[in-house]
């Protein structure tokens, strides 16, 4: 099994590998919503459903959009409630999962079971919001506090077995423990996945809007701002202000699509090119170039995230971690009728300035606690910067030492080890970079992946794959 350099190019930047790439040379990932027929040695393939962004946006008032979304959510949740096994709901206390609980509770004759992960004592702990929503709907709630005393290594060491290919989304770790908790009393769980990609809920969309103004500033002024931000002390918070500011300013020096994936990903192009001794093919650049040809603006970014980020990272992560515990997860927001409705909305129904997911928030304004609507988005993740300096430190060092003995001819380990040193000595917050390398090396070791390809061979493979997208 040889490492695909095209897949690696995408992985270092995105934390995942988008279809049709994989991390193994010669294997392509089958994209969503397609059929394939093999007959007598010949293959035919086509889409049976497509994201409907080709059509122009409908002219809807916000009130009409709210009424239609209300009907669609009620219908979707009712269909998803059909089950002959125990069913529960993942509750974060955020807008998306609380919305699903609202509609599920209204249509269930029994109290809904809800499950959550907490991080007691940390700035990103969502327990207060979770308790308020669970109390309002009278759910039968169970919660697990995820901390350094849990068997973190026991979970991480199993990731290569269940993921099939490396994924460095930090949410995988809490989703593993959430799935394990849920499976003790339920076989099916609802989740709120999809709402951010449909209605514009990520900070990256706001960053894309702000960067339009930042890019008009003199380059020298932006460089001065980056140098000032570089002097800020590093924080152990999951995604601190310091971390976000540095990432935002670095992204302002990139083209809009590259910046968009950089803010949600990990490595810059310069970092990618430096960590391997063989040049990587421009696989990600080809994907982004194809996306840019389809347009710009909010709806274009949403389409890209729905095509790549949602299926190949978010849903893949949830699917692998939940099915590792024989748990089925259902995302009612991703009913195809809701996806098509969201695609038809004009951008002002989704975001405007600092306001995000406008139509969904307006719909739920008189239904959910006000604090849920006003609270900042946190996301289910783990404190990578902190734990890789603490509970996971020795595991990180041992894994990297084993990888260096096996792959020193391919990876630039002096540079990678400098990342480790800078992070452990608090000169930089590189926890998400190191988490990506950790998952990659564990996967390569488990599946005996070789680094034998030349860059030229992988470039030819990338050209073939990109023409098939």
GROMACS .gro file of C-alpha atoms in nm, residues 27-465:
model
  439
   27UNK     CA    1  -0.781   0.388  -0.487
   28UNK     CA    2  -1.047   0.650  -0.557
   29UNK     CA    3  -1.326   0.750  -0.321
   30UNK     CA    4  -1.676   0.721  -0.465
   31UNK     CA    5  -1.850   1.061  -0.436
   32UNK     CA    6  -2.192   1.093  -0.268
   33UNK     CA    7  -2.521   1.078  -0.461
   34UNK     CA    8  -2.382   0.878  -0.752
   35UNK     CA    9  -2.450   0.534  -0.898
   36UNK     CA   10  -2.197   0.307  -1.062
   37UNK     CA   11  -2.260   0.011  -1.291
   38UNK     CA   12  -1.995  -0.249  -1.375
   39UNK     CA   13  -2.090  -0.471  -1.666
   40UNK     CA   14  -1.856  -0.702  -1.858
   41UNK     CA   15  -1.549  -0.501  -1.760
   42UNK     CA   16  -1.698  -0.162  -1.846
   43UNK     CA   17  -1.796   0.102  -1.590
   44UNK     CA   18  -2.069   0.364  -1.616
   45UNK     CA   19  -2.136   0.624  -1.348
   46UNK     CA   20  -2.356   0.929  -1.303
   47UNK     CA   21  -2.525   1.138  -1.033
   48UNK     CA   22  -2.877   1.048  -0.920
   49UNK     CA   23  -2.904   1.376  -0.723
   50UNK     CA   24  -2.711   1.701  -0.738
   51UNK     CA   25  -2.675   1.999  -0.512
   52UNK     CA   26  -2.927   2.243  -0.662
   53UNK     CA   27  -2.718   2.559  -0.676
   54UNK     CA   28  -2.748   2.590  -1.055
   55UNK     CA   29  -3.095   2.739  -1.015
   56UNK     CA   30  -3.130   3.106  -0.926
   57UNK     CA   31  -3.236   3.193  -0.573
   58UNK     CA   32  -3.606   3.230  -0.509
   59UNK     CA   33  -3.746   3.565  -0.406
   60UNK     CA   34  -3.877   3.480  -0.060
   61UNK     CA   35  -3.962   3.706   0.231
   62UNK     CA   36  -3.813   3.603   0.564
   63UNK     CA   37  -4.160   3.522   0.701
   64UNK     CA   38  -4.236   3.289   0.411
   65UNK     CA   39  -3.893   3.124   0.449
   66UNK     CA   40  -3.957   3.069   0.822
   67UNK     CA   41  -4.298   2.910   0.754
   68UNK     CA   42  -4.155   2.677   0.490
   69UNK     CA   43  -3.860   2.573   0.708
   70UNK     CA   44  -4.096   2.508   0.999
   71UNK     CA   45  -4.301   2.270   0.784
   72UNK     CA   46  -3.993   2.094   0.646
   73UNK     CA   47  -3.833   2.042   0.987
   74UNK     CA   48  -4.155   1.907   1.135
   75UNK     CA   49  -4.189   1.662   0.846
   76UNK     CA   50  -3.824   1.552   0.851
   77UNK     CA   51  -3.810   1.493   1.226
   78UNK     CA   52  -4.139   1.299   1.215
   79UNK     CA   53  -3.995   1.064   0.953
   80UNK     CA   54  -3.665   1.025   1.138
   81UNK     CA   55  -3.850   0.937   1.460
   82UNK     CA   56  -3.969   0.611   1.303
   83UNK     CA   57  -3.770   0.341   1.480
   84UNK     CA   58  -3.827   0.005   1.642
   85UNK     CA   59  -3.522   0.043   1.869
   86UNK     CA   60  -3.443   0.291   2.151
   87UNK     CA   61  -3.378   0.641   2.018
   88UNK     CA   62  -3.200   0.943   2.164
   89UNK     CA   63  -3.058   1.282   2.067
   90UNK     CA   64  -2.713   1.441   2.091
   91UNK     CA   65  -2.759   1.773   2.269
   92UNK     CA   66  -2.494   2.045   2.274
   93UNK     CA   67  -2.712   2.329   2.394
   94UNK     CA   68  -2.652   2.505   2.064
   95UNK     CA   69  -2.908   2.618   1.810
   96UNK     CA   70  -2.897   2.313   1.582
   97UNK     CA   71  -2.936   2.026   1.827
   98UNK     CA   72  -3.183   2.227   2.039
   99UNK     CA   73  -3.397   2.286   1.729
  100UNK     CA   74  -3.410   1.913   1.657
  101UNK     CA   75  -3.504   1.846   2.021
  102UNK     CA   76  -3.786   2.103   1.995
  103UNK     CA   77  -3.945   1.925   1.700
  104UNK     CA   78  -3.878   1.576   1.834
  105UNK     CA   79  -4.029   1.653   2.175
  106UNK     CA   80  -4.342   1.797   2.013
  107UNK     CA   81  -4.404   1.473   1.824
  108UNK     CA   82  -4.299   1.212   2.079
  109UNK     CA   83  -4.533   1.065   2.337
  110UNK     CA   84  -4.237   0.991   2.566
  111UNK     CA   85  -3.960   1.216   2.700
  112UNK     CA   86  -3.666   1.221   2.459
  113UNK     CA   87  -3.337   1.075   2.581
  114UNK     CA   88  -3.055   1.328   2.536
  115UNK     CA   89  -2.678   1.281   2.563
  116UNK     CA   90  -2.395   1.531   2.595
  117UNK     CA   91  -2.022   1.571   2.647
  118UNK     CA   92  -1.902   1.835   2.892
  119UNK     CA   93  -1.561   1.990   2.966
  120UNK     CA   94  -1.603   2.105   3.325
  121UNK     CA   95  -1.403   2.410   3.424
  122UNK     CA   96  -1.307   2.508   3.068
  123UNK     CA   97  -1.413   2.819   2.880
  124UNK     CA   98  -1.579   2.614   2.604
  125UNK     CA   99  -1.788   2.396   2.836
  126UNK     CA  100  -2.153   2.400   2.723
  127UNK     CA  101  -2.311   2.243   3.032
  128UNK     CA  102  -2.509   2.550   3.137
  129UNK     CA  103  -2.679   2.575   2.796
  130UNK     CA  104  -2.738   2.200   2.784
  131UNK     CA  105  -2.907   2.194   3.125
  132UNK     CA  106  -3.138   2.480   3.032
  133UNK     CA  107  -3.254   2.320   2.707
  134UNK     CA  108  -3.289   1.972   2.861
  135UNK     CA  109  -3.498   2.117   3.143
  136UNK     CA  110  -3.727   2.310   2.905
  137UNK     CA  111  -3.814   1.994   2.712
  138UNK     CA  112  -3.804   1.752   3.006
  139UNK     CA  113  -3.556   1.519   2.839
  140UNK     CA  114  -3.403   1.218   3.012
  141UNK     CA  115  -3.051   1.355   3.008
  142UNK     CA  116  -2.715   1.181   3.046
  143UNK     CA  117  -2.381   1.359   3.037
  144UNK     CA  118  -2.014   1.258   3.040
  145UNK     CA  119  -1.737   1.493   3.141
  146UNK     CA  120  -1.441   1.439   2.910
  147UNK     CA  121  -1.113   1.506   3.085
  148UNK     CA  122  -0.755   1.379   3.100
  149UNK     CA  123  -0.849   1.101   3.342
  150UNK     CA  124  -1.058   0.922   3.077
  151UNK     CA  125  -0.901   0.651   2.862
  152UNK     CA  126  -0.797   0.889   2.586
  153UNK     CA  127  -0.516   0.666   2.459
  154UNK     CA  128  -0.743   0.362   2.444
  155UNK     CA  129  -0.975   0.553   2.211
  156UNK     CA  130  -0.710   0.719   1.993
  157UNK     CA  131  -0.524   0.394   1.934
  158UNK     CA  132  -0.842   0.248   1.781
  159UNK     CA  133  -0.900   0.536   1.539
  160UNK     CA  134  -0.695   0.385   1.252
  161UNK     CA  135  -0.901   0.067   1.273
  162UNK     CA  136  -1.236   0.239   1.235
  163UNK     CA  137  -1.152   0.545   1.025
  164UNK     CA  138  -0.994   0.344   0.737
  165UNK     CA  139  -0.805   0.661   0.642
  166UNK     CA  140  -0.661   0.931   0.866
  167UNK     CA  141  -0.887   1.211   0.983
  168UNK     CA  142  -0.757   1.485   1.210
  169UNK     CA  143  -1.085   1.653   1.294
  170UNK     CA  144  -1.050   1.718   1.667
  171UNK     CA  145  -1.419   1.641   1.716
  172UNK     CA  146  -1.355   1.270   1.662
  173UNK     CA  147  -1.237   1.218   2.019
  174UNK     CA  148  -1.545   1.357   2.200
  175UNK     CA  149  -1.774   1.193   1.940
  176UNK     CA  150  -1.614   0.857   2.025
  177UNK     CA  151  -1.700   0.900   2.394
  178UNK     CA  152  -2.043   1.047   2.314
  179UNK     CA  153  -2.123   0.745   2.096
  180UNK     CA  154  -2.006   0.508   2.368
  181UNK     CA  155  -2.226   0.683   2.625
  182UNK     CA  156  -2.529   0.687   2.395
  183UNK     CA  157  -2.504   0.321   2.298
  184UNK     CA  158  -2.553   0.213   2.659
  185UNK     CA  159  -2.923   0.303   2.639
  186UNK     CA  160  -3.002   0.383   2.272
  187UNK     CA  161  -2.940   0.235   1.928
  188UNK     CA  162  -3.030   0.541   1.719
  189UNK     CA  163  -2.934   0.905   1.787
  190UNK     CA  164  -3.039   1.234   1.627
  191UNK     CA  165  -2.775   1.497   1.557
  192UNK     CA  166  -2.777   1.856   1.434
  193UNK     CA  167  -2.517   1.806   1.159
  194UNK     CA  168  -2.570   2.000   0.838
  195UNK     CA  169  -2.733   2.322   0.961
  196UNK     CA  170  -2.406   2.518   0.956
  197UNK     CA  171  -2.332   2.421   0.596
  198UNK     CA  172  -2.690   2.488   0.484
  199UNK     CA  173  -2.755   2.820   0.657
  200UNK     CA  174  -2.408   2.971   0.704
  201UNK     CA  175  -2.319   2.897   1.064
  202UNK     CA  176  -1.939   2.883   1.061
  203UNK     CA  177  -1.712   3.170   1.157
  204UNK     CA  178  -1.525   3.111   0.831
  205UNK     CA  179  -1.816   3.267   0.641
  206UNK     CA  180  -1.790   3.580   0.853
  207UNK     CA  181  -1.411   3.577   0.811
  208UNK     CA  182  -1.454   3.557   0.433
  209UNK     CA  183  -1.675   3.864   0.445
  210UNK     CA  184  -1.434   4.062   0.667
  211UNK     CA  185  -1.132   3.961   0.461
  212UNK     CA  186  -1.272   4.151   0.160
  213UNK     CA  187  -1.204   4.473   0.348
  214UNK     CA  188  -0.875   4.357   0.499
  215UNK     CA  189  -0.735   4.273   0.156
  216UNK     CA  190  -0.784   4.634   0.049
  217UNK     CA  191  -0.536   4.750   0.314
  218UNK     CA  192  -0.173   4.814   0.217
  219UNK     CA  193   0.028   4.490   0.229
  220UNK     CA  194   0.279   4.652   0.464
  221UNK     CA  195   0.001   4.728   0.712
  222UNK     CA  196  -0.124   4.369   0.703
  223UNK     CA  197   0.230   4.243   0.755
  224UNK     CA  198   0.268   4.475   1.054
  225UNK     CA  199  -0.059   4.342   1.200
  226UNK     CA  200   0.064   3.983   1.155
  227UNK     CA  201   0.389   4.065   1.332
  228UNK     CA  202   0.201   4.222   1.625
  229UNK     CA  203  -0.034   3.921   1.648
  230UNK     CA  204   0.270   3.693   1.652
  231UNK     CA  205   0.377   3.851   1.982
  232UNK     CA  206   0.056   3.756   2.161
  233UNK     CA  207   0.110   3.487   2.427
  234UNK     CA  208  -0.017   3.142   2.330
  235UNK     CA  209  -0.329   3.013   2.503
  236UNK     CA  210  -0.436   2.666   2.615
  237UNK     CA  211  -0.794   2.739   2.509
  238UNK     CA  212  -0.936   2.517   2.236
  239UNK     CA  213  -0.967   2.798   1.980
  240UNK     CA  214  -0.858   3.118   2.152
  241UNK     CA  215  -0.880   3.477   2.030
  242UNK     CA  216  -0.503   3.472   1.976
  243UNK     CA  217  -0.530   3.161   1.759
  244UNK     CA  218  -0.820   3.297   1.554
  245UNK     CA  219  -0.655   3.636   1.499
  246UNK     CA  220  -0.329   3.484   1.375
  247UNK     CA  221  -0.516   3.248   1.142
  248UNK     CA  222  -0.739   3.526   1.008
  249UNK     CA  223  -0.449   3.757   0.929
  250UNK     CA  224  -0.253   3.478   0.760
  251UNK     CA  225  -0.560   3.391   0.551
  252UNK     CA  226  -0.594   3.749   0.432
  253UNK     CA  227  -0.273   3.697   0.233
  254UNK     CA  228  -0.432   3.406   0.042
  255UNK     CA  229  -0.692   3.394  -0.233
  256UNK     CA  230  -1.051   3.369  -0.101
  257UNK     CA  231  -1.105   2.994  -0.145
  258UNK     CA  232  -0.763   2.901  -0.009
  259UNK     CA  233  -0.825   3.127   0.290
  260UNK     CA  234  -1.167   2.970   0.348
  261UNK     CA  235  -1.027   2.618   0.382
  262UNK     CA  236  -0.720   2.745   0.574
  263UNK     CA  237  -0.939   2.898   0.844
  264UNK     CA  238  -1.114   2.565   0.892
  265UNK     CA  239  -0.808   2.350   0.824
  266UNK     CA  240  -0.446   2.334   0.933
  267UNK     CA  241  -0.139   2.379   0.713
  268UNK     CA  242  -0.062   2.660   0.471
  269UNK     CA  243   0.089   2.584   0.130
  270UNK     CA  244   0.435   2.680   0.258
  271UNK     CA  245   0.401   2.447   0.558
  272UNK     CA  246   0.284   2.160   0.336
  273UNK     CA  247   0.575   2.192   0.095
  274UNK     CA  248   0.827   2.194   0.380
  275UNK     CA  249   0.723   1.882   0.571
  276UNK     CA  250   0.794   1.627   0.294
  277UNK     CA  251   1.116   1.560   0.105
  278UNK     CA  252   0.922   1.496  -0.216
  279UNK     CA  253   0.713   1.776  -0.370
  280UNK     CA  254   0.340   1.729  -0.336
  281UNK     CA  255   0.112   1.754  -0.642
  282UNK     CA  256  -0.136   2.045  -0.655
  283UNK     CA  257  -0.440   1.830  -0.578
  284UNK     CA  258  -0.606   2.077  -0.342
  285UNK     CA  259  -0.525   2.367  -0.575
  286UNK     CA  260  -0.710   2.186  -0.853
  287UNK     CA  261  -1.016   2.135  -0.633
  288UNK     CA  262  -1.020   2.498  -0.526
  289UNK     CA  263  -0.970   2.621  -0.881
  290UNK     CA  264  -1.268   2.415  -0.995
  291UNK     CA  265  -1.477   2.557  -0.710
  292UNK     CA  266  -1.372   2.914  -0.794
  293UNK     CA  267  -1.490   2.866  -1.153
  294UNK     CA  268  -1.838   2.792  -1.019
  295UNK     CA  269  -1.864   3.131  -0.853
  296UNK     CA  270  -1.785   3.327  -0.541
  297UNK     CA  271  -1.978   3.465  -0.247
  298UNK     CA  272  -2.162   3.293   0.036
  299UNK     CA  273  -2.363   3.040  -0.166
  300UNK     CA  274  -2.051   2.929  -0.352
  301UNK     CA  275  -1.867   2.868  -0.024
  302UNK     CA  276  -2.168   2.680   0.112
  303UNK     CA  277  -2.173   2.463  -0.197
  304UNK     CA  278  -1.805   2.379  -0.156
  305UNK     CA  279  -1.853   2.287   0.212
  306UNK     CA  280  -2.159   2.076   0.130
  307UNK     CA  281  -1.966   1.897  -0.146
  308UNK     CA  282  -1.643   1.832   0.047
  309UNK     CA  283  -1.632   1.931   0.413
  310UNK     CA  284  -1.972   1.792   0.511
  311UNK     CA  285  -1.955   1.441   0.353
  312UNK     CA  286  -1.580   1.377   0.376
  313UNK     CA  287  -1.512   1.519   0.721
  314UNK     CA  288  -1.819   1.591   0.936
  315UNK     CA  289  -2.041   1.300   0.833
  316UNK     CA  290  -1.751   1.060   0.786
  317UNK     CA  291  -1.623   1.139   1.135
  318UNK     CA  292  -1.965   1.087   1.293
  319UNK     CA  293  -2.032   0.771   1.092
  320UNK     CA  294  -1.701   0.603   1.183
  321UNK     CA  295  -1.705   0.695   1.550
  322UNK     CA  296  -2.072   0.604   1.600
  323UNK     CA  297  -2.061   0.278   1.404
  324UNK     CA  298  -1.753   0.178   1.604
  325UNK     CA  299  -2.009   0.146   1.884
  326UNK     CA  300  -2.291   0.005   1.665
  327UNK     CA  301  -2.486   0.330   1.690
  328UNK     CA  302  -2.685   0.478   1.401
  329UNK     CA  303  -2.686   0.858   1.380
  330UNK     CA  304  -2.959   1.044   1.189
  331UNK     CA  305  -2.924   1.412   1.086
  332UNK     CA  306  -3.275   1.551   1.014
  333UNK     CA  307  -3.136   1.878   0.873
  334UNK     CA  308  -2.999   1.679   0.579
  335UNK     CA  309  -3.334   1.566   0.445
  336UNK     CA  310  -3.293   1.642   0.073
  337UNK     CA  311  -3.598   1.871   0.079
  338UNK     CA  312  -3.436   2.092   0.347
  339UNK     CA  313  -3.108   2.095   0.153
  340UNK     CA  314  -3.291   2.204  -0.163
  341UNK     CA  315  -3.487   2.467   0.031
  342UNK     CA  316  -3.170   2.612   0.186
  343UNK     CA  317  -3.000   2.626  -0.155
  344UNK     CA  318  -3.293   2.828  -0.292
  345UNK     CA  319  -3.268   3.099  -0.025
  346UNK     CA  320  -3.106   3.432  -0.104
  347UNK     CA  321  -2.788   3.496   0.098
  348UNK     CA  322  -2.952   3.762   0.318
  349UNK     CA  323  -3.172   3.491   0.471
  350UNK     CA  324  -2.858   3.312   0.587
  351UNK     CA  325  -2.598   3.569   0.690
  352UNK     CA  326  -2.573   3.947   0.711
  353UNK     CA  327  -2.274   4.116   0.873
  354UNK     CA  328  -2.220   3.943   1.207
  355UNK     CA  329  -2.559   3.767   1.195
  356UNK     CA  330  -2.556   3.402   1.092
  357UNK     CA  331  -2.820   3.133   1.026
  358UNK     CA  332  -3.074   3.414   1.017
  359UNK     CA  333  -3.379   3.220   0.900
  360UNK     CA  334  -3.322   2.939   1.150
  361UNK     CA  335  -3.269   3.179   1.440
  362UNK     CA  336  -3.577   3.378   1.346
  363UNK     CA  337  -3.782   3.059   1.330
  364UNK     CA  338  -3.665   2.948   1.676
  365UNK     CA  339  -3.671   3.295   1.837
  366UNK     CA  340  -3.990   3.234   2.036
  367UNK     CA  341  -3.930   2.863   2.090
  368UNK     CA  342  -3.583   2.824   2.242
  369UNK     CA  343  -3.428   3.000   2.544
  370UNK     CA  344  -3.289   3.336   2.440
  371UNK     CA  345  -2.940   3.247   2.563
  372UNK     CA  346  -2.923   2.962   2.311
  373UNK     CA  347  -2.991   3.202   2.026
  374UNK     CA  348  -2.737   3.458   2.147
  375UNK     CA  349  -2.453   3.232   2.256
  376UNK     CA  350  -2.135   3.199   2.044
  377UNK     CA  351  -2.079   2.883   1.843
  378UNK     CA  352  -1.832   2.648   2.012
  379UNK     CA  353  -1.842   2.315   1.829
  380UNK     CA  354  -1.765   1.972   1.970
  381UNK     CA  355  -1.387   1.946   1.986
  382UNK     CA  356  -1.117   1.879   2.244
  383UNK     CA  357  -0.841   2.104   2.389
  384UNK     CA  358  -0.569   1.977   2.155
  385UNK     CA  359  -0.313   2.244   2.248
  386UNK     CA  360  -0.341   2.165   2.618
  387UNK     CA  361  -0.372   1.786   2.612
  388UNK     CA  362  -0.081   1.738   2.371
  389UNK     CA  363   0.132   1.928   2.625
  390UNK     CA  364  -0.013   1.720   2.909
  391UNK     CA  365  -0.192   1.385   2.910
  392UNK     CA  366  -0.100   1.297   2.548
  393UNK     CA  367   0.257   1.430   2.554
  394UNK     CA  368   0.442   1.098   2.596
  395UNK     CA  369   0.214   0.923   2.349
  396UNK     CA  370   0.283   1.198   2.096
  397UNK     CA  371   0.660   1.173   2.141
  398UNK     CA  372   0.663   0.793   2.121
  399UNK     CA  373   0.447   0.789   1.806
  400UNK     CA  374   0.665   1.048   1.632
  401UNK     CA  375   0.985   0.863   1.727
  402UNK     CA  376   0.846   0.539   1.579
  403UNK     CA  377   0.740   0.721   1.262
  404UNK     CA  378   1.082   0.886   1.225
  405UNK     CA  379   1.256   0.550   1.230
  406UNK     CA  380   1.026   0.425   0.952
  407UNK     CA  381   0.966   0.733   0.732
  408UNK     CA  382   1.268   0.962   0.776
  409UNK     CA  383   1.349   0.941   0.404
  410UNK     CA  384   1.011   1.087   0.311
  411UNK     CA  385   0.910   1.330   0.587
  412UNK     CA  386   1.120   1.624   0.702
  413UNK     CA  387   1.145   1.516   1.065
  414UNK     CA  388   1.388   1.790   1.174
  415UNK     CA  389   1.113   2.040   1.085
  416UNK     CA  390   0.834   1.825   1.231
  417UNK     CA  391   1.030   1.783   1.554
  418UNK     CA  392   1.078   2.160   1.568
  419UNK     CA  393   0.696   2.190   1.558
  420UNK     CA  394   0.683   1.955   1.858
  421UNK     CA  395   0.948   2.156   2.044
  422UNK     CA  396   0.781   2.490   1.968
  423UNK     CA  397   0.447   2.359   2.088
  424UNK     CA  398   0.567   2.187   2.405
  425UNK     CA  399   0.774   2.492   2.500
  426UNK     CA  400   0.477   2.724   2.435
  427UNK     CA  401   0.644   2.920   2.158
  428UNK     CA  402   0.344   2.846   1.935
  429UNK     CA  403   0.006   2.675   1.942
  430UNK     CA  404   0.051   2.388   1.698
  431UNK     CA  405  -0.178   2.135   1.864
  432UNK     CA  406  -0.396   2.083   1.556
  433UNK     CA  407  -0.090   2.039   1.331
  434UNK     CA  408   0.051   1.777   1.568
  435UNK     CA  409  -0.286   1.604   1.600
  436UNK     CA  410  -0.288   1.568   1.222
  437UNK     CA  411   0.059   1.414   1.215
  438UNK     CA  412  -0.029   1.187   1.507
  439UNK     CA  413  -0.335   1.041   1.331
  440UNK     CA  414  -0.143   1.009   1.004
  441UNK     CA  415   0.148   0.819   1.160
  442UNK     CA  416  -0.081   0.589   1.361
  443UNK     CA  417  -0.273   0.506   1.044
  444UNK     CA  418   0.039   0.446   0.835
  445UNK     CA  419   0.181   0.214   1.099
  446UNK     CA  420  -0.144   0.018   1.139
  447UNK     CA  421  -0.195  -0.042   0.766
  448UNK     CA  422   0.174  -0.076   0.669
  449UNK     CA  423   0.164   0.221   0.432
  450UNK     CA  424   0.477   0.273   0.224
  451UNK     CA  425   0.618   0.603   0.095
  452UNK     CA  426   0.754   0.472  -0.233
  453UNK     CA  427   0.586   0.695  -0.492
  454UNK     CA  428   0.761   0.966  -0.686
  455UNK     CA  429   0.591   1.302  -0.707
  456UNK     CA  430   0.562   1.265  -1.085
  457UNK     CA  431   0.363   0.942  -1.049
  458UNK     CA  432   0.121   1.102  -0.808
  459UNK     CA  433   0.086   1.410  -1.028
  460UNK     CA  434  -0.040   1.190  -1.311
  461UNK     CA  435  -0.286   1.029  -1.072
  462UNK     CA  436  -0.403   1.373  -0.955
  463UNK     CA  437  -0.463   1.488  -1.313
  464UNK     CA  438  -0.676   1.180  -1.379
  465UNK     CA  439  -0.880   1.226  -1.063
   0.00000   0.00000   0.00000
